[in-house]
């Protein structure tokens, strides 16, 4: 369930960034209407908020760890390790699969957000 929280926090960060971007566009439009050409205000980054790239790297690393653990458990089971039962191997395999699918969905949403931003009129 820890992986689900990581994915949800990444999605939450994407939503926050989008709302900040929309706010900057609104401020820029207001300034243009008033005749001031100061440009958009800078987004304030607090020190306790992790960077999106760090969160994404951490999520990728976590998925990689789950896949490595699953692979190691499969290998141990196939080699006949008496301490490795099939239920633990299958659970680890499913965790790795689900976390990879979730990471893929996050990647797809990030790519979609990037495409949306690139298609915005300037």
Coordinates of C-alpha atoms in Angstrom, one line a residue:
X1 CA 0.0 0.0 0.0
X2 CA 3.0 2.2 0.4
X3 CA 3.4 2.3 -3.4
X4 CA -0.2 3.5 -3.8
X5 CA 0.5 6.5 -1.5
X6 CA 3.6 7.4 -3.6
X7 CA 1.6 7.4 -6.8
X8 CA -1.1 9.4 -5.2
X9 CA 1.4 12.0 -4.0
X10 CA 2.9 12.2 -7.5
X11 CA -0.6 12.8 -9.0
X12 CA -1.4 15.3 -6.3
X13 CA 1.8 17.2 -7.1
X14 CA 0.9 17.2 -10.8
X15 CA -2.5 18.7 -9.9
X16 CA -0.8 21.3 -7.7
X17 CA 1.5 22.3 -10.5
X18 CA -1.4 22.6 -12.9
X19 CA -3.3 24.8 -10.6
X20 CA -0.3 27.0 -10.1
X21 CA 0.2 27.2 -13.9
X22 CA -3.5 28.2 -14.3
X23 CA -3.1 30.9 -11.6
X24 CA 0.0 32.3 -13.4
X25 CA -1.9 32.5 -16.7
X26 CA -4.8 34.3 -15.0
X27 CA -2.4 36.8 -13.4
X28 CA -0.7 37.4 -16.7
X29 CA -4.0 38.0 -18.4
X30 CA -5.0 40.4 -15.7
X31 CA -1.8 42.3 -16.1
X32 CA -2.2 42.5 -19.8
X33 CA -5.7 43.8 -19.5
X34 CA -4.5 46.5 -17.0
X35 CA -1.6 47.4 -19.3
X36 CA 1.2 46.2 -17.1
X37 CA 3.7 43.9 -18.8
X38 CA 5.4 42.6 -15.6
X39 CA 5.0 39.0 -16.7
X40 CA 3.6 36.1 -14.5
X41 CA 4.5 36.0 -10.9
X42 CA 7.0 33.4 -9.8
X43 CA 5.7 30.3 -8.2
X44 CA 7.0 30.1 -4.6
X45 CA 8.7 26.8 -3.8
X46 CA 8.7 25.9 -0.2
X47 CA 11.6 24.1 1.3
X48 CA 9.4 21.3 2.8
X49 CA 7.8 20.4 -0.5
X50 CA 9.8 17.8 -2.4
X51 CA 10.6 18.5 -6.0
X52 CA 8.5 16.6 -8.6
X53 CA 11.6 15.1 -10.2
X54 CA 12.7 13.8 -6.8
X55 CA 9.3 12.2 -6.2
X56 CA 9.3 10.7 -9.7
X57 CA 12.8 9.3 -9.3
X58 CA 11.9 7.9 -5.9
X59 CA 8.8 6.2 -7.4
X60 CA 10.8 4.7 -10.3
X61 CA 13.4 3.5 -7.8
X62 CA 10.8 1.9 -5.6
X63 CA 9.2 0.1 -8.6
X64 CA 12.6 -1.1 -9.6
X65 CA 13.3 -2.5 -6.1
X66 CA 10.0 -4.4 -6.1
X67 CA 10.8 -5.9 -9.5
X68 CA 14.3 -6.9 -8.4
X69 CA 12.9 -8.5 -5.2
X70 CA 10.3 -10.3 -7.2
X71 CA 12.9 -11.6 -9.6
X72 CA 15.2 -12.7 -6.8
X73 CA 12.3 -14.5 -5.1
X74 CA 11.3 -16.3 -8.4
X75 CA 14.9 -17.4 -8.9
X76 CA 15.2 -18.7 -5.3
X77 CA 11.9 -20.6 -5.7
X78 CA 13.0 -22.1 -9.0
X79 CA 16.3 -23.2 -7.5
X80 CA 14.4 -25.1 -4.8
X81 CA 15.0 -22.9 -1.8
X82 CA 13.0 -24.5 1.0
X83 CA 12.3 -21.2 2.7
X84 CA 10.6 -19.7 -0.3
X85 CA 7.0 -20.7 -0.8
X86 CA 4.9 -20.0 -3.9
X87 CA 2.4 -17.7 -2.3
X88 CA 5.2 -15.2 -1.2
X89 CA 6.6 -15.4 -4.7
X90 CA 3.2 -14.7 -6.4
X91 CA 2.4 -11.9 -4.0
X92 CA 5.8 -10.2 -4.7
X93 CA 5.2 -10.7 -8.4
X94 CA 1.8 -9.1 -8.3
X95 CA 3.1 -6.1 -6.2
X96 CA 5.8 -5.5 -8.8
X97 CA 3.3 -5.8 -11.6
X98 CA 0.7 -3.5 -10.1
X99 CA 3.3 -0.9 -9.1
X100 CA 4.7 -0.9 -12.7
X101 CA 1.3 -0.4 -14.1
X102 CA 0.6 2.5 -11.8
X103 CA 4.0 4.1 -12.7
X104 CA 3.1 3.6 -16.4
X105 CA -0.2 5.5 -15.8
X106 CA 1.6 8.3 -14.0
X107 CA 4.0 8.5 -17.0
X108 CA 1.1 8.6 -19.4
X109 CA -0.5 11.4 -17.4
X110 CA 2.7 13.4 -17.3
X111 CA 3.1 13.0 -21.1
X112 CA -0.5 14.1 -21.6
X113 CA 0.0 17.2 -19.4
X114 CA 3.2 18.0 -21.3
X115 CA 1.3 17.7 -24.6
X116 CA -1.5 19.9 -23.3
X117 CA 0.9 22.6 -22.2
X118 CA 2.7 22.5 -25.6
X119 CA -0.6 22.9 -27.4
X120 CA -1.7 25.9 -25.4
X121 CA -1.9 29.1 -27.3
X122 CA 0.8 31.6 -26.4

